[in-house]
mmCIF file of C-alpha atoms in Angstrom:
data_model
loop_
_atom_site.group_PDB
_atom_site.id
_atom_site.type_symbol
_atom_site.label_atom_id
_atom_site.label_comp_id
_atom_site.label_asym_id
_atom_site.label_seq_id
_atom_site.Cartn_x
_atom_site.Cartn_y
_atom_site.Cartn_z
ATOM 1 C CA UNK A 5 17.623 -5.920 56.878
ATOM 2 C CA UNK A 6 17.393 -2.792 58.985
ATOM 3 C CA UNK A 7 14.227 -1.759 57.187
ATOM 4 C CA UNK A 8 12.396 -4.850 58.504
ATOM 5 C CA UNK A 9 13.361 -4.469 62.170
ATOM 6 C CA UNK A 10 10.846 -1.695 62.960
ATOM 7 C CA UNK A 11 8.065 -3.846 61.525
ATOM 8 C CA UNK A 12 9.039 -6.783 63.749
ATOM 9 C CA UNK A 13 9.208 -4.445 66.752
ATOM 10 C CA UNK A 14 5.732 -3.210 65.873
ATOM 11 C CA UNK A 15 4.274 -6.733 65.926
ATOM 12 C CA UNK A 16 6.003 -7.519 69.211
ATOM 13 C CA UNK A 17 4.646 -4.338 70.763
ATOM 14 C CA UNK A 18 1.110 -5.187 69.707
ATOM 15 C CA UNK A 19 1.343 -8.707 71.058
ATOM 16 C CA UNK A 20 2.418 -7.551 74.487
ATOM 17 C CA UNK A 21 -0.405 -5.050 74.824
ATOM 18 C CA UNK A 22 -3.040 -6.280 77.283
ATOM 19 C CA UNK A 23 -4.121 -3.284 79.339
ATOM 20 C CA UNK A 24 -7.457 -1.873 78.351
ATOM 21 C CA UNK A 25 -8.560 1.019 80.435
ATOM 22 C CA UNK A 26 -5.636 3.372 80.868
ATOM 23 C CA UNK A 27 -7.151 5.348 77.960
ATOM 24 C CA UNK A 28 -9.299 2.552 76.530
ATOM 25 C CA UNK A 29 -6.500 2.030 74.025
ATOM 26 C CA UNK A 30 -7.614 -0.061 71.080
ATOM 27 C CA UNK A 31 -4.102 -1.435 70.667
ATOM 28 C CA UNK A 32 -4.497 -3.130 74.040
ATOM 29 C CA UNK A 33 -7.788 -4.739 73.045
ATOM 30 C CA UNK A 34 -6.368 -6.064 69.798
ATOM 31 C CA UNK A 35 -3.333 -7.413 71.640
ATOM 32 C CA UNK A 36 -5.621 -9.673 73.661
ATOM 33 C CA UNK A 37 -7.787 -10.846 70.817
ATOM 34 C CA UNK A 38 -5.033 -11.496 68.308
ATOM 35 C CA UNK A 39 -3.331 -13.459 71.077
ATOM 36 C CA UNK A 40 -2.013 -16.380 69.071
ATOM 37 C CA UNK A 41 -0.628 -14.358 66.189
ATOM 38 C CA UNK A 42 1.630 -12.185 68.325
ATOM 39 C CA UNK A 43 2.679 -14.381 71.280
ATOM 40 C CA UNK A 44 6.135 -14.882 69.805
ATOM 41 C CA UNK A 45 7.216 -11.512 71.180
ATOM 42 C CA UNK A 46 5.809 -11.930 74.684
ATOM 43 C CA UNK A 47 8.770 -13.104 76.765
ATOM 44 C CA UNK A 48 11.176 -15.835 77.750
ATOM 45 C CA UNK A 49 9.144 -18.977 77.076
ATOM 46 C CA UNK A 50 9.789 -20.902 80.279
ATOM 47 C CA UNK A 51 8.036 -24.301 80.529
ATOM 48 C CA UNK A 52 4.781 -25.056 82.345
ATOM 49 C CA UNK A 53 5.125 -25.156 86.137
ATOM 50 C CA UNK A 54 2.346 -26.580 88.306
ATOM 51 C CA UNK A 55 0.023 -24.176 90.107
ATOM 52 C CA UNK A 56 1.371 -23.300 93.541
ATOM 53 C CA UNK A 57 4.986 -24.048 92.613
ATOM 54 C CA UNK A 58 7.668 -21.746 93.992
ATOM 55 C CA UNK A 59 8.649 -20.366 90.586
ATOM 56 C CA UNK A 60 5.678 -19.897 88.320
ATOM 57 C CA UNK A 61 6.277 -18.934 84.692
ATOM 58 C CA UNK A 62 5.822 -15.341 83.683
ATOM 59 C CA UNK A 63 2.253 -14.861 82.349
ATOM 60 C CA UNK A 64 1.746 -14.199 78.662
ATOM 61 C CA UNK A 65 0.176 -10.875 79.565
ATOM 62 C CA UNK A 66 0.328 -8.469 82.508
ATOM 63 C CA UNK A 67 -3.246 -7.527 83.413
ATOM 64 C CA UNK A 68 -2.418 -4.320 85.304
ATOM 65 C CA UNK A 69 -3.625 -2.099 82.486
ATOM 66 C CA UNK A 70 -7.086 -3.688 82.480
ATOM 67 C CA UNK A 71 -7.717 -2.671 86.087
ATOM 68 C CA UNK A 72 -5.943 0.701 86.322
ATOM 69 C CA UNK A 73 -8.005 3.872 85.970
ATOM 70 C CA UNK A 74 -6.880 7.502 85.650
ATOM 71 C CA UNK A 75 -7.625 10.254 88.139
ATOM 72 C CA UNK A 76 -7.514 13.989 87.438
ATOM 73 C CA UNK A 77 -4.354 15.969 88.095
ATOM 74 C CA UNK A 78 -4.143 17.641 91.490
ATOM 75 C CA UNK A 79 -4.660 16.514 95.065
ATOM 76 C CA UNK A 80 -5.912 12.968 95.590
ATOM 77 C CA UNK A 81 -9.646 12.844 96.455
ATOM 78 C CA UNK A 82 -10.496 13.024 100.157
ATOM 79 C CA UNK A 83 -14.321 13.087 99.899
ATOM 80 C CA UNK A 84 -17.012 11.394 97.812
ATOM 81 C CA UNK A 85 -17.557 14.587 95.835
ATOM 82 C CA UNK A 86 -13.843 14.961 95.080
ATOM 83 C CA UNK A 87 -13.652 11.275 94.134
ATOM 84 C CA UNK A 88 -16.550 11.558 91.666
ATOM 85 C CA UNK A 89 -15.158 14.788 90.190
ATOM 86 C CA UNK A 90 -11.635 13.397 89.802
ATOM 87 C CA UNK A 91 -12.802 10.286 87.949
ATOM 88 C CA UNK A 92 -15.175 12.311 85.768
ATOM 89 C CA UNK A 93 -12.507 14.811 84.709
ATOM 90 C CA UNK A 94 -9.972 12.067 84.030
ATOM 91 C CA UNK A 95 -12.291 10.171 81.677
ATOM 92 C CA UNK A 96 -13.361 13.364 79.903
ATOM 93 C CA UNK A 97 -9.689 14.046 79.212
ATOM 94 C CA UNK A 98 -9.440 10.764 77.293
ATOM 95 C CA UNK A 99 -12.894 10.258 75.754
ATOM 96 C CA UNK A 100 -15.613 12.413 74.207
ATOM 97 C CA UNK A 101 -19.102 11.787 75.544
ATOM 98 C CA UNK A 102 -22.590 12.614 74.260
ATOM 99 C CA UNK A 103 -24.412 15.315 76.193
ATOM 100 C CA UNK A 104 -26.382 14.280 79.273
ATOM 101 C CA UNK A 105 -25.886 11.643 81.932
ATOM 102 C CA UNK A 106 -23.292 11.217 84.655
ATOM 103 C CA UNK A 107 -20.099 9.363 83.910
ATOM 104 C CA UNK A 108 -19.562 8.497 87.574
ATOM 105 C CA UNK A 109 -22.364 7.344 89.851
ATOM 106 C CA UNK A 110 -21.886 6.369 93.505
ATOM 107 C CA UNK A 111 -24.466 5.281 96.039
ATOM 108 C CA UNK A 112 -24.539 4.197 99.673
ATOM 109 C CA UNK A 113 -21.773 3.841 102.195
ATOM 110 C CA UNK A 114 -19.680 6.462 103.935
ATOM 111 C CA UNK A 115 -16.607 7.514 101.977
ATOM 112 C CA UNK A 116 -14.064 5.947 101.641
ATOM 113 C CA UNK A 117 -16.597 3.092 101.705
ATOM 114 C CA UNK A 118 -19.156 3.004 98.882
ATOM 115 C CA UNK A 119 -22.181 0.799 98.355
ATOM 116 C CA UNK A 120 -21.755 0.992 94.579
ATOM 117 C CA UNK A 121 -19.579 2.668 91.960
ATOM 118 C CA UNK A 122 -20.622 2.797 88.302
ATOM 119 C CA UNK A 123 -18.241 4.150 85.672
ATOM 120 C CA UNK A 124 -20.577 4.730 82.716
ATOM 121 C CA UNK A 125 -18.548 5.016 79.507
ATOM 122 C CA UNK A 126 -21.211 3.774 77.074
ATOM 123 C CA UNK A 127 -21.258 5.917 73.956
ATOM 124 C CA UNK A 128 -17.808 7.311 74.698
ATOM 125 C CA UNK A 129 -15.774 8.193 71.610
ATOM 126 C CA UNK A 130 -12.032 7.587 71.371
ATOM 127 C CA UNK A 131 -10.307 10.651 69.942
ATOM 128 C CA UNK A 132 -7.760 8.884 67.739
ATOM 129 C CA UNK A 133 -6.058 12.118 66.702
ATOM 130 C CA UNK A 134 -5.478 13.128 70.312
ATOM 131 C CA UNK A 135 -4.398 9.591 71.148
ATOM 132 C CA UNK A 136 -1.853 9.700 68.333
ATOM 133 C CA UNK A 137 -0.433 12.986 69.613
ATOM 134 C CA UNK A 138 -0.292 11.799 73.228
ATOM 135 C CA UNK A 139 3.037 10.057 73.781
ATOM 136 C CA UNK A 140 2.633 9.644 77.544
ATOM 137 C CA UNK A 141 3.587 6.166 78.771
ATOM 138 C CA UNK A 142 0.773 3.979 80.175
ATOM 139 C CA UNK A 143 -0.098 4.335 83.847
ATOM 140 C CA UNK A 144 2.045 1.992 85.913
ATOM 141 C CA UNK A 145 1.448 1.586 89.669
ATOM 142 C CA UNK A 146 4.336 2.652 91.894
ATOM 143 C CA UNK A 147 3.273 0.386 94.748
ATOM 144 C CA UNK A 148 3.067 3.308 97.207
ATOM 145 C CA UNK A 149 -0.595 3.229 98.212
ATOM 146 C CA UNK A 150 -1.795 6.635 99.467
ATOM 147 C CA UNK A 151 -5.478 5.858 99.965
ATOM 148 C CA UNK A 152 -8.062 3.102 99.623
ATOM 149 C CA UNK A 153 -11.736 2.976 98.694
ATOM 150 C CA UNK A 154 -13.932 -0.027 99.510
ATOM 151 C CA UNK A 155 -16.786 -0.684 97.059
ATOM 152 C CA UNK A 156 -19.468 -3.300 97.599
ATOM 153 C CA UNK A 157 -20.386 -3.415 93.887
ATOM 154 C CA UNK A 158 -18.075 -2.040 91.193
ATOM 155 C CA UNK A 159 -19.115 -1.739 87.530
ATOM 156 C CA UNK A 160 -17.451 -0.259 84.473
ATOM 157 C CA UNK A 161 -19.832 -0.227 81.534
ATOM 158 C CA UNK A 162 -18.672 0.674 78.032
ATOM 159 C CA UNK A 163 -21.350 -0.805 75.782
ATOM 160 C CA UNK A 164 -20.432 0.390 73.251
ATOM 161 C CA UNK A 165 -17.188 2.309 73.064
ATOM 162 C CA UNK A 166 -16.841 4.037 69.683
ATOM 163 C CA UNK A 167 -13.659 4.597 67.733
ATOM 164 C CA UNK A 168 -13.681 6.075 64.246
ATOM 165 C CA UNK A 169 -16.052 3.820 62.285
ATOM 166 C CA UNK A 170 -15.725 0.823 64.621
ATOM 167 C CA UNK A 171 -17.118 -0.009 68.029
ATOM 168 C CA UNK A 172 -16.640 -2.536 70.819
ATOM 169 C CA UNK A 173 -18.324 -3.368 74.110
ATOM 170 C CA UNK A 174 -16.505 -3.782 77.424
ATOM 171 C CA UNK A 175 -17.843 -4.569 80.883
ATOM 172 C CA UNK A 176 -15.895 -5.033 84.125
ATOM 173 C CA UNK A 177 -17.617 -5.959 87.399
ATOM 174 C CA UNK A 178 -16.336 -6.734 90.890
ATOM 175 C CA UNK A 179 -17.886 -7.551 94.271
ATOM 176 C CA UNK A 180 -16.381 -6.384 97.568
ATOM 177 C CA UNK A 181 -13.709 -4.474 95.666
ATOM 178 C CA UNK A 182 -10.707 -2.657 97.108
ATOM 179 C CA UNK A 183 -9.482 0.289 95.058
ATOM 180 C CA UNK A 184 -5.958 1.524 95.784
ATOM 181 C CA UNK A 185 -5.279 5.213 95.095
ATOM 182 C CA UNK A 186 -1.711 6.295 94.400
ATOM 183 C CA UNK A 187 0.573 8.169 92.041
ATOM 184 C CA UNK A 188 2.201 6.180 89.278
ATOM 185 C CA UNK A 189 5.933 6.037 88.547
ATOM 186 C CA UNK A 190 5.677 9.361 86.700
ATOM 187 C CA UNK A 191 3.735 11.111 89.465
ATOM 188 C CA UNK A 192 0.313 10.878 87.801
ATOM 189 C CA UNK A 193 -2.697 10.133 90.047
ATOM 190 C CA UNK A 194 -4.411 6.796 89.425
ATOM 191 C CA UNK A 195 -6.689 4.175 90.943
ATOM 192 C CA UNK A 196 -6.255 0.395 90.717
ATOM 193 C CA UNK A 197 -8.664 -2.454 91.373
ATOM 194 C CA UNK A 198 -6.398 -4.258 93.842
ATOM 195 C CA UNK A 199 -8.659 -6.909 95.369
ATOM 196 C CA UNK A 200 -12.207 -8.274 95.297
ATOM 197 C CA UNK A 201 -14.177 -11.335 96.301
ATOM 198 C CA UNK A 202 -14.803 -11.949 92.611
ATOM 199 C CA UNK A 203 -14.469 -10.039 89.361
ATOM 200 C CA UNK A 204 -15.333 -10.462 85.688
ATOM 201 C CA UNK A 205 -14.303 -8.996 82.338
ATOM 202 C CA UNK A 206 -16.377 -9.126 79.132
ATOM 203 C CA UNK A 207 -15.421 -7.973 75.635
ATOM 204 C CA UNK A 208 -17.445 -8.092 72.422
ATOM 205 C CA UNK A 209 -16.927 -6.766 68.884
ATOM 206 C CA UNK A 210 -17.787 -7.818 65.368
ATOM 207 C CA UNK A 211 -14.990 -9.389 63.398
ATOM 208 C CA UNK A 212 -15.349 -6.607 60.796
ATOM 209 C CA UNK A 213 -14.870 -3.926 63.466
ATOM 210 C CA UNK A 214 -11.811 -5.724 64.798
ATOM 211 C CA UNK A 215 -10.279 -5.681 61.326
ATOM 212 C CA UNK A 216 -10.890 -1.934 61.095
ATOM 213 C CA UNK A 217 -9.288 -1.365 64.491
ATOM 214 C CA UNK A 218 -6.285 -3.476 63.525
ATOM 215 C CA UNK A 219 -5.697 -1.375 60.404
ATOM 216 C CA UNK A 220 -6.109 1.913 62.293
ATOM 217 C CA UNK A 221 -3.938 1.010 65.248
ATOM 218 C CA UNK A 222 -1.141 -0.857 63.537
ATOM 219 C CA UNK A 223 -0.824 1.996 61.038
ATOM 220 C CA UNK A 224 -0.779 4.491 63.904
ATOM 221 C CA UNK A 225 1.853 2.502 65.775
ATOM 222 C CA UNK A 226 3.959 1.967 62.654
ATOM 223 C CA UNK A 227 3.802 5.498 61.280
ATOM 224 C CA UNK A 228 7.168 6.542 62.676
ATOM 225 C CA UNK A 229 8.716 3.405 61.129
ATOM 226 C CA UNK A 230 7.321 4.076 57.663
ATOM 227 C CA UNK A 231 4.881 1.148 57.931
ATOM 228 C CA UNK A 232 1.280 1.452 56.721
ATOM 229 C CA UNK A 233 -1.263 -1.334 57.105
ATOM 230 C CA UNK A 234 -3.642 -1.246 54.146
ATOM 231 C CA UNK A 235 -5.854 -4.189 55.061
ATOM 232 C CA UNK A 236 -6.290 -6.778 57.819
ATOM 233 C CA UNK A 237 -8.197 -10.027 57.346
ATOM 234 C CA UNK A 238 -8.825 -11.740 60.673
ATOM 235 C CA UNK A 239 -10.455 -15.094 61.328
ATOM 236 C CA UNK A 240 -10.938 -16.360 64.874
ATOM 237 C CA UNK A 241 -12.388 -19.857 65.051
ATOM 238 C CA UNK A 242 -13.375 -21.137 68.496
ATOM 239 C CA UNK A 243 -12.957 -24.912 68.663
ATOM 240 C CA UNK A 244 -14.561 -24.749 72.112
ATOM 241 C CA UNK A 245 -14.801 -22.166 74.920
ATOM 242 C CA UNK A 246 -11.071 -22.392 75.686
ATOM 243 C CA UNK A 247 -9.571 -23.292 72.342
ATOM 244 C CA UNK A 248 -9.175 -20.962 69.371
ATOM 245 C CA UNK A 249 -7.543 -20.914 65.942
ATOM 246 C CA UNK A 250 -6.177 -17.553 64.811
ATOM 247 C CA UNK A 251 -5.662 -16.674 61.141
ATOM 248 C CA UNK A 252 -4.534 -13.117 60.395
ATOM 249 C CA UNK A 253 -3.376 -11.662 57.068
ATOM 250 C CA UNK A 254 -1.872 -8.179 56.929
ATOM 251 C CA UNK A 255 -1.389 -6.245 53.705
ATOM 252 C CA UNK A 256 1.191 -3.563 54.407
ATOM 253 C CA UNK A 257 3.529 -1.100 52.781
ATOM 254 C CA UNK A 258 7.011 -0.833 54.290
ATOM 255 C CA UNK A 259 8.957 2.206 53.076
ATOM 256 C CA UNK A 260 6.805 2.291 49.899
ATOM 257 C CA UNK A 261 7.382 -1.435 49.241
ATOM 258 C CA UNK A 262 4.397 -3.833 49.588
ATOM 259 C CA UNK A 263 4.657 -6.639 52.129
ATOM 260 C CA UNK A 264 1.966 -9.165 52.966
ATOM 261 C CA UNK A 265 2.100 -11.619 55.862
ATOM 262 C CA UNK A 266 -0.171 -14.337 57.162
ATOM 263 C CA UNK A 267 -0.013 -15.534 60.770
ATOM 264 C CA UNK A 268 -1.591 -18.735 62.051
ATOM 265 C CA UNK A 269 -1.739 -20.093 65.589
ATOM 266 C CA UNK A 270 -3.719 -22.392 67.850
ATOM 267 C CA UNK A 271 -4.267 -21.390 71.491
ATOM 268 C CA UNK A 272 -5.463 -23.939 74.064
ATOM 269 C CA UNK A 273 -6.276 -22.893 77.654
ATOM 270 C CA UNK A 274 -6.263 -25.664 80.278
ATOM 271 C CA UNK A 275 -8.053 -25.945 83.638
ATOM 272 C CA UNK A 276 -5.137 -24.245 85.427
ATOM 273 C CA UNK A 277 -5.597 -21.229 83.125
ATOM 274 C CA UNK A 278 -2.374 -21.870 81.223
ATOM 275 C CA UNK A 279 -2.404 -21.065 77.506
ATOM 276 C CA UNK A 280 -0.458 -23.406 75.233
ATOM 277 C CA UNK A 281 0.596 -22.266 71.766
ATOM 278 C CA UNK A 282 0.900 -24.593 68.801
ATOM 279 C CA UNK A 283 0.772 -24.690 64.987
ATOM 280 C CA UNK A 284 2.553 -21.319 64.793
ATOM 281 C CA UNK A 285 3.109 -20.212 61.214
ATOM 282 C CA UNK A 286 4.102 -17.094 59.332
ATOM 283 C CA UNK A 287 4.068 -16.906 55.539
ATOM 284 C CA UNK A 288 4.908 -13.869 53.427
ATOM 285 C CA UNK A 289 3.699 -12.615 50.077
ATOM 286 C CA UNK A 290 4.194 -9.577 47.848
ATOM 287 C CA UNK A 291 7.656 -7.991 47.571
ATOM 288 C CA UNK A 292 8.957 -7.851 51.176
ATOM 289 C CA UNK A 293 6.639 -10.411 52.791
ATOM 290 C CA UNK A 294 8.851 -13.498 52.266
ATOM 291 C CA UNK A 295 11.913 -11.707 53.666
ATOM 292 C CA UNK A 296 10.102 -10.429 56.763
ATOM 293 C CA UNK A 297 8.394 -13.753 57.449
ATOM 294 C CA UNK A 298 11.780 -15.463 57.239
ATOM 295 C CA UNK A 299 13.034 -13.209 60.038
ATOM 296 C CA UNK A 300 9.942 -13.823 62.162
ATOM 297 C CA UNK A 301 9.853 -17.641 61.928
ATOM 298 C CA UNK A 302 12.755 -18.289 64.352
ATOM 299 C CA UNK A 303 10.952 -16.201 66.955
ATOM 300 C CA UNK A 304 7.767 -18.159 66.413
ATOM 301 C CA UNK A 305 9.568 -21.500 66.609
ATOM 302 C CA UNK A 306 10.809 -20.985 70.166
ATOM 303 C CA UNK A 307 7.221 -20.578 71.375
ATOM 304 C CA UNK A 308 5.849 -23.670 69.679
ATOM 305 C CA UNK A 309 4.312 -25.835 72.403
ATOM 306 C CA UNK A 310 5.076 -23.336 75.177
ATOM 307 C CA UNK A 311 2.587 -22.961 78.025
ATOM 308 C CA UNK A 312 2.173 -20.102 80.507
ATOM 309 C CA UNK A 313 -0.553 -18.546 82.656
ATOM 310 C CA UNK A 314 -2.806 -16.417 80.462
ATOM 311 C CA UNK A 315 -2.295 -13.374 82.690
ATOM 312 C CA UNK A 316 -2.062 -12.337 86.312
ATOM 313 C CA UNK A 317 -4.099 -9.925 88.414
ATOM 314 C CA UNK A 318 -2.227 -6.721 89.369
ATOM 315 C CA UNK A 319 -1.649 -7.503 93.071
ATOM 316 C CA UNK A 320 -1.739 -11.276 92.940
ATOM 317 C CA UNK A 321 -4.773 -11.371 95.242
ATOM 318 C CA UNK A 322 -7.161 -12.575 92.538
ATOM 319 C CA UNK A 323 -6.647 -15.545 90.270
ATOM 320 C CA UNK A 324 -8.029 -16.194 86.819
ATOM 321 C CA UNK A 325 -10.601 -18.985 87.204
ATOM 322 C CA UNK A 326 -12.279 -19.251 83.822
ATOM 323 C CA UNK A 327 -12.026 -17.965 80.243
ATOM 324 C CA UNK A 328 -14.599 -18.311 77.475
ATOM 325 C CA UNK A 329 -13.984 -17.461 73.815
ATOM 326 C CA UNK A 330 -16.390 -17.163 70.904
ATOM 327 C CA UNK A 331 -15.160 -16.563 67.359
ATOM 328 C CA UNK A 332 -16.885 -16.022 64.034
ATOM 329 C CA UNK A 333 -18.710 -12.878 62.939
ATOM 330 C CA UNK A 334 -19.175 -11.764 66.562
ATOM 331 C CA UNK A 335 -16.139 -12.157 68.779
ATOM 332 C CA UNK A 336 -16.668 -12.464 72.522
ATOM 333 C CA UNK A 337 -14.188 -13.001 75.316
ATOM 334 C CA UNK A 338 -15.054 -13.455 78.976
ATOM 335 C CA UNK A 339 -12.846 -13.903 82.039
ATOM 336 C CA UNK A 340 -13.739 -14.606 85.672
ATOM 337 C CA UNK A 341 -11.518 -13.988 88.698
ATOM 338 C CA UNK A 342 -11.784 -14.906 92.362
ATOM 339 C CA UNK A 343 -9.515 -15.423 95.361
#
């Protein structure tokens, strides 16, 4: 029994991962897109509460990581030049870029007010070896704001972002944005998109690339547990823009013993931006698969029919207003926020 616990912990960890841009971690992307398969490990499963009620359910995912950006070590930026340099150095510490072009571009305004801020990450390459060796915890805001930057038009463009033999495209935009600058709980400098009139998030990848990223990242995450993912077969079928069927099969080796598992789930997002889970299944094959799936099923069962907000904005100022999902050979996810 003890040999299966690390594998279950691994799946739970992946399911909870939402944040994208702390280091552009691929685990965080996959956590969002394989949403139905891993929701069983997300939290306490409280029932649906109407919007505006005093005690809203905990969201399935915490969106802080999607809107938190690293700054370089040292003093917090006090001028436009320092701001541009700090962001540039921070991204170069996490990604490799082709020669030429500025990563950070700012125009207009008088610092700490900017007419526009473009974070240009297109063509950036994730160094998976360095990522594997870096055991630093994700950036987590401390809540002690030490500076603010107002940006009329904010854009983060990563179309594409390259990782090993796979790639994905990410775009974040915001109008009338407020960026809070602070140190995180571990004293690391960071910047967070705290407020905006409206904001949007777009993700796109081929299904084949998502399978590659699943294999790479789940193997990386499970290495210390003796778990290796040999193959992932993922099928995301969009019934409509807010309804998706998830079918994921993992072929793994746990402590040299083969274990295969198939997850199925249906995710339905309503007009209040609550996601309801149904038709949750887990079946095992090969030597250890049936045993592991038997341990997972009780966890899945308690989330059958549960409904929660999809996720919340870091400061609570913005609300999720719309989500669109496209499955098939090309997977696309879009989200829109406003006050």
